[in-house]
């Protein structure tokens, strides 16, 4: 079991701070960034201030900031090498589908 010391809110704020820093590194104004991402200026401002944004908007922002490929790595299944032995693989009781 892994102990996580950050909350989702803290992660969202951290993402917002890093996105803003990257936007500034690309020398983009908020107006230009919002236009290129296809989101409203208010939405971008809210994201940079609070970290709150829809997933679709976050992906649009990531695309403009050339960071979309990082999202491709989320939620990948464990690699087969993660199992050290055949016994460990056979003992894996992870769910293959939901209940409903």
CSV table of C-alpha atoms in Angstrom, one decimal:
chain,number,residue,atom,x,y,z
A,1,UNK,CA,0.0,0.0,0.0
A,2,UNK,CA,1.3,3.5,-0.9
A,3,UNK,CA,0.8,6.4,1.4
A,4,UNK,CA,-0.1,9.6,-0.4
A,5,UNK,CA,0.4,12.9,1.4
A,6,UNK,CA,-1.1,15.2,-1.2
A,7,UNK,CA,-4.7,15.9,-1.7
A,8,UNK,CA,-6.4,16.1,-5.1
A,9,UNK,CA,-6.9,19.8,-4.5
A,10,UNK,CA,-3.2,20.3,-3.9
A,11,UNK,CA,-2.3,18.4,-7.1
A,12,UNK,CA,-4.8,20.5,-9.1
A,13,UNK,CA,-3.2,23.7,-7.7
A,14,UNK,CA,0.2,22.4,-8.5
A,15,UNK,CA,-0.8,21.6,-12.1
A,16,UNK,CA,-2.3,25.1,-12.4
A,17,UNK,CA,0.9,26.7,-11.2
A,18,UNK,CA,3.1,24.6,-13.5
A,19,UNK,CA,0.7,25.3,-16.5
A,20,UNK,CA,0.9,29.0,-15.9
A,21,UNK,CA,4.7,28.9,-15.6
A,22,UNK,CA,4.9,26.9,-18.9
A,23,UNK,CA,2.5,29.4,-20.5
A,24,UNK,CA,4.8,32.2,-19.5
A,25,UNK,CA,7.8,30.3,-20.7
A,26,UNK,CA,6.1,30.1,-24.1
A,27,UNK,CA,5.6,33.8,-23.8
A,28,UNK,CA,1.8,33.5,-24.2
A,29,UNK,CA,-0.7,35.9,-22.7
A,30,UNK,CA,-3.8,34.5,-21.1
A,31,UNK,CA,-5.8,35.8,-24.0
A,32,UNK,CA,-3.6,34.1,-26.6
A,33,UNK,CA,-3.5,30.9,-24.6
A,34,UNK,CA,-7.3,30.8,-24.2
A,35,UNK,CA,-7.8,31.4,-27.9
A,36,UNK,CA,-5.3,28.8,-29.0
A,37,UNK,CA,-6.8,26.2,-26.6
A,38,UNK,CA,-10.4,27.0,-27.6
A,39,UNK,CA,-11.5,27.9,-24.1
A,40,UNK,CA,-12.8,31.1,-22.6
A,41,UNK,CA,-10.5,33.5,-21.0
A,42,UNK,CA,-12.5,33.2,-17.7
A,43,UNK,CA,-12.1,29.5,-17.7
A,44,UNK,CA,-8.3,29.8,-18.1
A,45,UNK,CA,-8.1,32.5,-15.4
A,46,UNK,CA,-10.2,30.3,-13.0
A,47,UNK,CA,-7.9,27.3,-13.7
A,48,UNK,CA,-4.7,29.3,-13.1
A,49,UNK,CA,-6.1,30.7,-9.9
A,50,UNK,CA,-7.9,27.7,-8.4
A,51,UNK,CA,-6.8,24.6,-10.3
A,52,UNK,CA,-10.5,23.8,-11.1
A,53,UNK,CA,-11.2,22.9,-14.7
A,54,UNK,CA,-12.9,20.1,-16.7
A,55,UNK,CA,-10.7,17.3,-18.0
A,56,UNK,CA,-11.4,18.2,-21.6
A,57,UNK,CA,-10.3,21.8,-20.9
A,58,UNK,CA,-7.2,20.6,-19.2
A,59,UNK,CA,-6.3,18.4,-22.2
A,60,UNK,CA,-6.8,21.4,-24.5
A,61,UNK,CA,-4.5,23.5,-22.4
A,62,UNK,CA,-2.0,20.6,-22.3
A,63,UNK,CA,-2.1,20.4,-26.1
A,64,UNK,CA,-1.2,24.0,-26.5
A,65,UNK,CA,1.6,23.7,-23.9
A,66,UNK,CA,3.0,20.7,-25.6
A,67,UNK,CA,2.3,18.4,-22.6
A,68,UNK,CA,-0.5,16.2,-23.9
A,69,UNK,CA,1.7,13.2,-24.3
A,70,UNK,CA,2.1,13.0,-20.5
A,71,UNK,CA,-1.6,12.2,-20.2
A,72,UNK,CA,-1.1,9.1,-22.4
A,73,UNK,CA,0.9,7.5,-19.5
A,74,UNK,CA,-1.9,7.8,-17.0
A,75,UNK,CA,-3.8,4.7,-15.8
A,76,UNK,CA,-1.7,2.2,-17.8
A,77,UNK,CA,-2.0,-1.4,-16.6
A,78,UNK,CA,1.0,-2.8,-14.8
A,79,UNK,CA,3.7,-4.3,-17.0
A,80,UNK,CA,4.0,-8.1,-16.9
A,81,UNK,CA,7.5,-7.6,-15.4
A,82,UNK,CA,5.7,-6.2,-12.3
A,83,UNK,CA,5.1,-9.9,-11.4
A,84,UNK,CA,8.2,-11.5,-10.2
A,85,UNK,CA,7.0,-15.0,-10.4
A,86,UNK,CA,4.3,-17.1,-12.1
A,87,UNK,CA,2.8,-17.7,-8.6
A,88,UNK,CA,2.4,-13.9,-8.1
A,89,UNK,CA,0.7,-13.6,-11.5
A,90,UNK,CA,-1.7,-16.4,-10.6
A,91,UNK,CA,-2.5,-14.9,-7.2
A,92,UNK,CA,-3.4,-11.6,-8.8
A,93,UNK,CA,-7.1,-11.2,-7.8
A,94,UNK,CA,-7.5,-7.7,-9.4
A,95,UNK,CA,-11.0,-7.2,-10.8
A,96,UNK,CA,-11.5,-7.7,-14.5
A,97,UNK,CA,-14.9,-5.9,-14.6
A,98,UNK,CA,-17.2,-3.9,-12.4
A,99,UNK,CA,-20.2,-5.2,-10.6
A,100,UNK,CA,-22.8,-3.2,-12.4
